[in-house]
Amino acid sequence: MPIIALNTLTPRTHWPLLLVLLVSLPFMIINLDSVPHIWFDEGLNLNASRVLATEGVYGLPDANGIRLADPAIQTGPPVIMLAALYSTFGPNLTVMRLLFVLVSLGTMIALYALAFRLYGRLAAFVLLLLLLVTPGEDTSNYIMISRQVLGEIPAILCITLGLHVLLTPAQNWRTQILTGLCFGVAVTLKSQVLLVFSVTLFLWAVYRVYRKRDDWQRWLIIIGTMALVYGLDTLWRTGAAVQYDTVTLREGIFIHILPFRALDNLREMGVLARLLLVFTICGGLFWVRWRMPQTHPKGVRQAEIENLIILFALVWVLWFALVSIGWRRYAFIGQTFTTILVAYGVALVWEGWLKLPSTRWLYAGLAAAGVIVGLVIYTPRFANPMGDQFARLVQYIQREVPAEARIVTWEWPISYFTDQNYLMPSTHATNQITAAVFLGRDIGPSPFAPLEDCPDYVLVGSFDVDRLLMGSALAAAETPALFNEGPYELYRIPAENLLRA
């Protein structure tokens, strides 16, 4: 199958794509400000955008001063766009999330176009359906993660655009720089992408140069441009900091990205299922190519991109299963690119082996089935009350708590929507807590003293560990709680109790 040019993506040919986009849009925007409930990582990204918009620096807010270039912020250039939105709309979660919904729709189009150029319309259509109806947690499900201020979807978009450029038949220094720019932006968006995709691209470049000696210049330009983009982003992030906290950053990497906990991860059914899926589909494709050479991609670029996607899926799932902390969110990007291969497998069986036609009725039937499955998966999620409870917490603090009040908490999102002075655990303390809770390490002495900076209030939120972390502050607080809905509890701490503590 030759490479299909992008100019063939016309509405008449690709009405199934338009149908899926139209059907998926309500699932992406209904109750956008409350589902899923705003949480820790979103709070970090939103606060970074607010600080950038109001103070002109890259960091996180704190009652004792801005934490310049805090390593906790792991999302890059999109923060700039969010900062611009904050300057225009203020702390508006719907607007912020809507930006990512738009990026998500663009990502769906880019993924569809990539699958279409590689394998044809049916595989591209199946890819979209699989993305939209594959269940998962709020941070490992395409629809739900599209509704959040996170870096995964933009990273997938950038990688996909880079693969499109690599598919261009005429490769020259301009296309190579453009490829490097796309991949370079991708690695600035997520630390997992920086590690896994960089390793994948390096391995692929070594292989390509080994097979074709004069290919070294091409890959040198791509990887060099990618490294330049990452270097400029790093300088921008740390330029305002007197001394970047490399110790805390390294600590976080060895807790989240490189803890090497294969024995623990391989006890999880979700990890084993992902390993089985990736190795089955990749092994199946190689078997098909061996037994049925006529199914092998005819175009050189097409074969290269397919093999690069296979390598990326394998490296990602091995990192996720054997090396990473094992959070399901960390599997999402690799899982998305694996879905391209799964969709091709479905199309190959239907059109190649069964010799069945891909009629309009087939596309309409698959779309209808997708809507039914989507309603079953997502309708209960749209009734999640935690987003509404958080909104009422914001309103209570804005109305009842003095603007000069000092509030100790670990609920990062609250400081984006209100103007009180918040005292948060440091990123070092967060790393220690994460290692204790998720890796079973001895936390030793408490890494955070909640009463140290004399707070007026204590707020506990959506993390169960909040109550342990804020134990001494809760012990010094008055009861009953001033606000108590769902997981959110706000207490006042009398000054005399601080003195006794």
Short mmCIF file of C-alpha atoms in Angstrom, two decimals, residues 86-478:
data_model
loop_
_atom_site.label_atom_id
_atom_site.label_comp_id
_atom_site.label_asym_id
_atom_site.label_seq_id
_atom_site.Cartn_x
_atom_site.Cartn_y
_atom_site.Cartn_z
CA TYR A 86 -5.74 33.40 32.64
CA SER A 87 -4.88 36.97 31.73
CA THR A 88 -8.08 37.16 29.66
CA PHE A 89 -10.58 35.01 31.53
CA GLY A 90 -9.20 34.76 35.07
CA PRO A 91 -9.46 31.48 37.02
CA ASN A 92 -11.98 29.80 34.73
CA LEU A 93 -11.63 26.01 34.68
CA THR A 94 -14.08 25.55 31.82
CA VAL A 95 -12.04 27.77 29.53
CA MET A 96 -8.78 26.10 30.51
CA ARG A 97 -10.13 22.61 29.97
CA LEU A 98 -11.83 23.63 26.74
CA LEU A 99 -8.40 24.43 25.29
CA PHE A 100 -7.35 20.85 25.92
CA VAL A 101 -10.60 19.52 24.45
CA LEU A 102 -9.74 21.38 21.25
CA VAL A 103 -6.22 19.95 21.33
CA SER A 104 -7.74 16.52 21.86
CA LEU A 105 -9.98 16.87 18.80
CA GLY A 106 -6.94 17.92 16.77
CA THR A 107 -5.07 14.89 18.13
CA MET A 108 -7.89 12.58 17.03
CA ILE A 109 -7.73 14.03 13.52
CA ALA A 110 -3.93 13.65 13.42
CA LEU A 111 -4.09 10.04 14.66
CA TYR A 112 -6.85 9.23 12.18
CA ALA A 113 -4.84 10.75 9.33
CA LEU A 114 -1.73 8.80 10.37
CA ALA A 115 -3.61 5.48 10.51
CA PHE A 116 -5.30 6.31 7.18
CA ARG A 117 -2.00 7.06 5.48
CA LEU A 118 -0.55 3.81 6.81
CA TYR A 119 -3.44 1.37 6.57
CA GLY A 120 -6.55 2.93 5.03
CA ARG A 121 -9.93 4.22 6.14
CA LEU A 122 -11.29 1.25 8.08
CA ALA A 123 -8.21 1.00 10.31
CA ALA A 124 -8.33 4.76 10.92
CA PHE A 125 -12.01 4.61 11.86
CA VAL A 126 -11.53 1.61 14.17
CA LEU A 127 -8.63 3.46 15.81
CA LEU A 128 -10.90 6.34 16.81
CA LEU A 129 -13.60 4.02 18.12
CA LEU A 130 -11.09 2.08 20.21
CA LEU A 131 -9.66 5.30 21.64
CA LEU A 132 -13.10 6.57 22.63
CA VAL A 133 -14.67 3.43 24.08
CA THR A 134 -11.71 1.78 25.80
CA PRO A 135 -12.53 2.05 29.53
CA GLY A 136 -10.05 3.22 32.12
CA GLU A 137 -9.51 5.50 35.07
CA ASP A 138 -9.89 9.25 34.71
CA THR A 139 -6.22 9.58 33.79
CA SER A 140 -5.97 6.52 31.51
CA ASN A 141 -9.07 7.01 29.37
CA TYR A 142 -8.97 9.16 26.24
CA ILE A 143 -12.24 11.02 26.79
CA MET A 144 -11.60 11.75 30.45
CA ILE A 145 -7.95 12.75 30.07
CA SER A 146 -8.99 15.03 27.18
CA ARG A 147 -11.08 16.96 29.71
CA GLN A 148 -8.13 17.80 31.96
CA VAL A 149 -5.26 20.30 32.01
CA LEU A 150 -2.52 17.72 31.53
CA GLY A 151 0.34 17.18 29.07
CA GLU A 152 -0.43 13.71 27.70
CA ILE A 153 -2.74 14.70 24.84
CA PRO A 154 -0.51 17.55 23.56
CA ALA A 155 2.48 15.19 23.69
CA ILE A 156 0.64 12.59 21.61
CA LEU A 157 -0.29 15.31 19.10
CA CYS A 158 3.33 16.45 18.73
CA ILE A 159 4.65 12.91 18.28
CA THR A 160 1.94 12.18 15.71
CA LEU A 161 2.70 15.33 13.74
CA GLY A 162 6.38 14.39 13.73
CA LEU A 163 5.49 10.97 12.32
CA HIS A 164 3.43 12.67 9.60
CA VAL A 165 6.46 14.70 8.59
CA LEU A 166 8.60 11.54 8.54
CA LEU A 167 6.07 10.05 6.12
CA THR A 168 6.75 12.83 3.63
CA PRO A 169 8.34 11.20 0.55
CA ALA A 170 10.72 14.10 -0.10
CA GLN A 171 13.01 14.22 2.94
CA ASN A 172 15.33 17.22 3.16
CA TRP A 173 16.85 19.36 5.89
CA ARG A 174 13.64 21.39 6.23
CA THR A 175 11.46 18.36 6.91
CA GLN A 176 14.12 16.97 9.23
CA ILE A 177 14.20 20.16 11.29
CA LEU A 178 10.39 20.18 11.39
CA THR A 179 10.39 16.58 12.60
CA GLY A 180 12.89 17.49 15.30
CA LEU A 181 10.76 20.46 16.36
CA CYS A 182 7.67 18.27 16.74
CA PHE A 183 9.54 15.62 18.71
CA GLY A 184 11.38 18.28 20.73
CA VAL A 185 8.16 19.93 21.89
CA ALA A 186 6.78 16.47 22.78
CA VAL A 187 9.65 15.70 25.15
CA THR A 188 9.19 19.03 26.94
CA LEU A 189 5.58 18.18 27.69
CA LYS A 190 5.98 15.04 29.80
CA SER A 191 8.99 13.64 31.64
CA GLN A 192 7.91 10.11 30.64
CA VAL A 193 8.02 11.10 26.97
CA LEU A 194 11.46 12.64 27.48
CA LEU A 195 12.78 9.31 28.73
CA VAL A 196 10.92 6.69 26.69
CA PHE A 197 10.54 8.44 23.35
CA SER A 198 14.14 9.69 23.41
CA VAL A 199 15.39 6.15 24.05
CA THR A 200 13.13 4.83 21.28
CA LEU A 201 14.29 7.42 18.76
CA PHE A 202 17.95 6.86 19.63
CA LEU A 203 17.61 3.07 19.18
CA TRP A 204 15.77 3.58 15.91
CA ALA A 205 18.37 6.04 14.62
CA VAL A 206 21.20 3.62 15.43
CA TYR A 207 19.35 0.85 13.60
CA ARG A 208 18.64 3.03 10.56
CA VAL A 209 22.25 4.20 10.32
CA TYR A 210 23.43 0.59 10.64
CA ARG A 211 21.14 -0.44 7.76
CA LYS A 212 21.88 2.64 5.65
CA ARG A 213 25.16 4.37 6.38
CA ASP A 214 24.36 7.64 4.63
CA ASP A 215 21.26 8.12 6.84
CA TRP A 216 23.35 9.49 9.71
CA GLN A 217 23.01 13.12 8.67
CA ARG A 218 19.22 12.90 8.58
CA TRP A 219 18.96 11.52 12.10
CA LEU A 220 21.65 13.84 13.41
CA ILE A 221 19.53 16.83 12.31
CA ILE A 222 16.33 15.36 13.79
CA ILE A 223 17.83 14.42 17.14
CA GLY A 224 19.97 17.57 17.27
CA THR A 225 16.92 19.81 16.71
CA MET A 226 15.00 17.83 19.31
CA ALA A 227 17.81 18.29 21.84
CA LEU A 228 18.02 22.02 21.06
CA VAL A 229 14.28 22.47 21.73
CA TYR A 230 14.56 20.62 25.02
CA GLY A 231 17.63 22.65 26.01
CA LEU A 232 15.89 25.97 25.28
CA ASP A 233 12.85 24.85 27.27
CA THR A 234 15.07 23.89 30.21
CA LEU A 235 16.77 27.28 30.14
CA TRP A 236 13.38 29.00 30.08
CA ARG A 237 12.10 26.97 33.01
CA THR A 238 15.15 27.48 35.19
CA GLY A 239 16.24 30.92 34.01
CA ALA A 240 14.37 32.72 36.79
CA ALA A 241 15.68 30.43 39.53
CA VAL A 242 18.81 31.39 41.46
CA GLN A 243 19.59 27.71 41.98
CA TYR A 244 17.51 24.99 40.36
CA ASP A 245 16.63 22.20 42.76
CA THR A 246 18.31 19.37 40.89
CA VAL A 247 18.40 17.19 44.04
CA THR A 248 14.61 17.23 44.35
CA LEU A 249 14.20 16.70 40.61
CA ARG A 250 16.52 13.70 40.67
CA GLU A 251 14.72 12.38 43.74
CA GLY A 252 11.37 12.65 41.93
CA ILE A 253 12.73 10.88 38.84
CA PHE A 254 13.90 7.88 40.87
CA ILE A 255 10.53 7.68 42.60
CA HIS A 256 8.18 8.16 39.64
CA ILE A 257 10.13 7.38 36.47
CA LEU A 258 12.98 5.03 37.46
CA PRO A 259 12.09 3.17 40.67
CA PHE A 260 12.70 -0.23 38.96
CA ARG A 261 9.80 -2.03 40.66
CA ALA A 262 9.17 -4.87 38.21
CA LEU A 263 8.29 -7.41 40.90
CA ASP A 264 5.53 -5.19 42.26
CA ASN A 265 4.21 -4.05 38.88
CA LEU A 266 4.00 -7.57 37.47
CA ARG A 267 1.58 -8.53 40.23
CA GLU A 268 -0.96 -6.08 38.79
CA MET A 269 -3.46 -7.50 36.31
CA GLY A 270 -3.60 -4.18 34.43
CA VAL A 271 0.17 -4.25 33.85
CA LEU A 272 0.12 -7.88 32.71
CA ALA A 273 -2.82 -7.19 30.38
CA ARG A 274 -0.96 -4.31 28.73
CA LEU A 275 2.19 -6.41 28.33
CA LEU A 276 0.19 -9.23 26.79
CA LEU A 277 -1.65 -6.88 24.42
CA VAL A 278 1.48 -5.15 23.12
CA PHE A 279 3.52 -8.31 22.64
CA THR A 280 0.58 -10.13 21.06
CA ILE A 281 -0.20 -7.42 18.52
CA CYS A 282 3.46 -6.72 17.69
CA GLY A 283 4.31 -10.41 17.50
CA GLY A 284 1.19 -11.00 15.42
CA LEU A 285 2.20 -8.32 12.93
CA PHE A 286 5.67 -9.82 12.51
CA TRP A 287 4.11 -13.28 12.04
CA VAL A 288 1.73 -11.95 9.40
CA ARG A 289 4.59 -10.23 7.57
CA TRP A 290 6.53 -13.49 7.58
CA ARG A 291 3.66 -15.74 6.46
CA MET A 292 1.95 -13.21 4.16
CA PRO A 293 4.64 -10.97 2.62
CA GLN A 294 2.03 -9.33 0.39
CA THR A 295 0.63 -7.53 3.44
CA HIS A 296 3.95 -5.84 4.13
CA PRO A 297 3.87 -2.06 3.58
CA LYS A 298 4.92 -1.25 0.03
CA GLY A 299 6.27 2.22 0.75
CA VAL A 300 9.67 2.68 2.38
CA ARG A 301 8.42 5.52 4.57
CA GLN A 302 5.30 3.61 5.53
CA ALA A 303 7.32 0.59 6.67
CA GLU A 304 9.68 2.86 8.60
CA ILE A 305 6.87 4.56 10.51
CA GLU A 306 5.13 1.29 11.27
CA ASN A 307 8.33 -0.22 12.66
CA LEU A 308 9.03 2.93 14.67
CA ILE A 309 5.54 2.74 16.21
CA ILE A 310 6.10 -0.94 17.04
CA LEU A 311 9.43 -0.14 18.71
CA PHE A 312 7.87 2.76 20.63
CA ALA A 313 5.01 0.57 21.88
CA LEU A 314 7.44 -2.15 23.01
CA VAL A 315 9.86 0.22 24.75
CA TRP A 316 7.00 2.07 26.44
CA VAL A 317 5.27 -1.03 27.81
CA LEU A 318 8.58 -2.48 29.05
CA TRP A 319 9.38 0.78 30.83
CA PHE A 320 5.88 0.93 32.30
CA ALA A 321 5.90 -2.68 33.50
CA LEU A 322 9.49 -3.13 34.63
CA VAL A 323 10.81 0.31 35.55
CA SER A 324 8.10 2.90 36.31
CA ILE A 325 6.04 3.36 39.46
CA GLY A 326 3.23 1.59 37.62
CA TRP A 327 0.49 4.22 37.71
CA ARG A 328 -2.01 3.46 34.93
CA ARG A 329 -1.76 7.03 33.67
CA TYR A 330 1.86 6.31 32.81
CA ALA A 331 0.72 3.65 30.32
CA PHE A 332 -1.60 6.00 28.43
CA ILE A 333 0.71 7.40 25.73
CA GLY A 334 2.18 4.03 24.79
CA GLN A 335 -1.29 2.52 24.92
CA THR A 336 -2.55 5.15 22.45
CA PHE A 337 0.07 4.32 19.83
CA THR A 338 -0.47 0.60 20.38
CA THR A 339 -4.12 1.20 19.44
CA ILE A 340 -2.99 2.14 15.91
CA LEU A 341 -1.54 -1.36 15.53
CA VAL A 342 -4.63 -2.99 17.06
CA ALA A 343 -6.86 -1.08 14.64
CA TYR A 344 -4.77 -2.27 11.72
CA GLY A 345 -5.10 -5.83 12.98
CA VAL A 346 -8.89 -5.50 13.01
CA ALA A 347 -8.93 -4.04 9.48
CA LEU A 348 -6.54 -6.74 8.24
CA VAL A 349 -8.80 -9.51 9.52
CA TRP A 350 -11.96 -7.90 8.11
CA GLU A 351 -10.69 -6.80 4.71
CA GLY A 352 -7.66 -9.06 4.20
CA TRP A 353 -8.63 -12.45 5.60
CA LEU A 354 -12.44 -12.43 5.65
CA LYS A 355 -12.63 -10.42 2.40
CA LEU A 356 -15.68 -8.54 3.69
CA PRO A 357 -16.66 -5.14 2.28
CA SER A 358 -16.35 -1.92 4.29
CA THR A 359 -19.70 -0.39 3.46
CA ARG A 360 -21.41 2.66 4.88
CA TRP A 361 -23.59 0.32 6.88
CA LEU A 362 -20.50 -1.10 8.56
CA TYR A 363 -19.28 2.36 9.59
CA ALA A 364 -22.75 3.41 10.75
CA GLY A 365 -23.18 0.20 12.75
CA LEU A 366 -19.78 0.54 14.40
CA ALA A 367 -20.53 4.18 15.24
CA ALA A 368 -23.89 3.24 16.77
CA ALA A 369 -22.27 0.50 18.84
CA GLY A 370 -19.63 2.99 19.95
CA VAL A 371 -22.32 5.44 21.12
CA ILE A 372 -24.05 2.72 23.15
CA VAL A 373 -20.80 1.59 24.78
CA GLY A 374 -19.85 5.23 25.41
CA LEU A 375 -23.14 5.93 27.17
CA VAL A 376 -22.61 2.90 29.40
CA ILE A 377 -19.04 3.96 30.25
CA TYR A 378 -19.44 7.72 30.65
CA THR A 379 -22.97 8.39 31.91
CA PRO A 380 -22.12 7.33 35.50
CA ARG A 381 -18.99 9.50 35.38
CA PHE A 382 -20.93 12.63 34.51
CA ALA A 383 -22.83 12.23 37.79
CA ASN A 384 -19.62 12.47 39.84
CA PRO A 385 -20.38 15.01 42.63
CA MET A 386 -16.81 15.82 43.68
CA GLY A 387 -16.46 18.58 41.11
CA ASP A 388 -19.56 20.34 42.45
CA GLN A 389 -18.31 19.89 46.02
CA PHE A 390 -15.02 21.52 45.10
CA ALA A 391 -16.86 24.43 43.45
CA ARG A 392 -18.82 25.00 46.66
CA LEU A 393 -15.56 24.89 48.65
CA VAL A 394 -14.15 27.63 46.41
CA GLN A 395 -17.27 29.74 46.92
CA TYR A 396 -17.13 29.28 50.70
CA ILE A 397 -13.48 30.32 50.96
CA GLN A 398 -14.03 33.33 48.70
CA ARG A 399 -17.03 34.42 50.78
CA GLU A 400 -16.15 33.48 54.37
CA VAL A 401 -12.36 33.29 54.76
CA PRO A 402 -10.36 36.55 55.11
CA ALA A 403 -8.12 37.32 52.13
CA GLU A 404 -5.05 37.57 54.40
CA ALA A 405 -5.66 34.15 56.00
CA ARG A 406 -2.93 31.51 55.94
CA ILE A 407 -4.24 28.04 55.03
CA VAL A 408 -2.16 24.89 55.28
CA THR A 409 -3.20 22.24 52.76
CA TRP A 410 -2.07 19.82 50.06
CA GLU A 411 -4.99 20.68 47.76
CA TRP A 412 -3.10 22.51 45.01
CA PRO A 413 -6.16 23.39 42.88
CA ILE A 414 -7.68 25.60 45.58
CA SER A 415 -4.89 28.18 45.35
CA TYR A 416 -5.66 28.72 41.66
CA PHE A 417 -9.23 29.84 42.34
CA THR A 418 -8.80 31.84 45.57
CA ASP A 419 -6.45 34.57 46.81
CA GLN A 420 -5.68 33.43 50.35
CA ASN A 421 -2.13 32.56 51.42
CA TYR A 422 -1.51 28.83 51.07
CA LEU A 423 1.17 26.79 52.79
CA MET A 424 1.87 23.62 50.80
CA PRO A 425 4.26 20.73 51.49
CA SER A 426 7.48 21.14 49.53
CA THR A 427 8.13 18.98 46.49
CA HIS A 428 10.77 17.14 48.53
CA ALA A 429 8.10 16.32 51.13
CA THR A 430 5.75 15.22 48.34
CA ASN A 431 8.43 12.89 47.00
CA GLN A 432 8.91 11.40 50.45
CA ILE A 433 5.18 10.85 50.91
CA THR A 434 4.84 9.27 47.45
CA ALA A 435 7.73 6.90 48.15
CA ALA A 436 6.18 5.88 51.45
CA VAL A 437 2.63 5.37 50.16
CA PHE A 438 3.28 3.83 46.74
CA LEU A 439 6.72 2.25 47.09
CA GLY A 440 6.47 1.13 50.71
CA ARG A 441 9.62 2.95 51.75
CA ASP A 442 10.21 4.08 55.33
CA ILE A 443 9.27 7.74 55.49
CA GLY A 444 11.26 8.32 58.68
CA PRO A 445 10.60 11.63 60.47
CA SER A 446 7.61 13.53 59.07
CA PRO A 447 8.78 15.49 56.00
CA PHE A 448 6.24 18.24 56.64
CA ALA A 449 5.40 20.24 59.77
CA PRO A 450 1.96 21.77 59.08
CA LEU A 451 2.03 24.16 62.07
CA GLU A 452 5.52 25.51 61.43
CA ASP A 453 4.34 28.63 59.58
CA CYS A 454 1.45 29.41 61.95
CA PRO A 455 -1.58 28.76 59.71
CA ASP A 456 -5.02 30.15 60.49
CA TYR A 457 -6.85 27.27 58.79
CA VAL A 458 -6.24 23.70 57.69
CA LEU A 459 -7.86 22.23 54.57
CA VAL A 460 -7.88 18.52 53.77
CA GLY A 461 -9.01 17.31 50.38
CA SER A 462 -9.15 14.52 47.83
CA PHE A 463 -6.02 12.59 48.90
CA ASP A 464 -6.57 10.13 51.75
CA VAL A 465 -3.04 10.79 52.96
CA ASP A 466 -4.03 14.44 53.62
CA ARG A 467 -5.34 13.55 57.06
CA LEU A 468 -2.11 11.84 58.03
CA LEU A 469 0.04 14.64 56.61
CA MET A 470 -2.01 17.35 58.35
CA GLY A 471 -2.36 15.40 61.59
CA SER A 472 -0.92 17.97 63.99
CA ALA A 473 -2.86 20.81 62.34
CA LEU A 474 -6.11 18.87 62.60
CA ALA A 475 -5.37 18.15 66.25
CA ALA A 476 -4.94 21.90 66.90
CA ALA A 477 -8.07 22.88 64.93
CA GLU A 478 -11.52 23.72 66.23
#
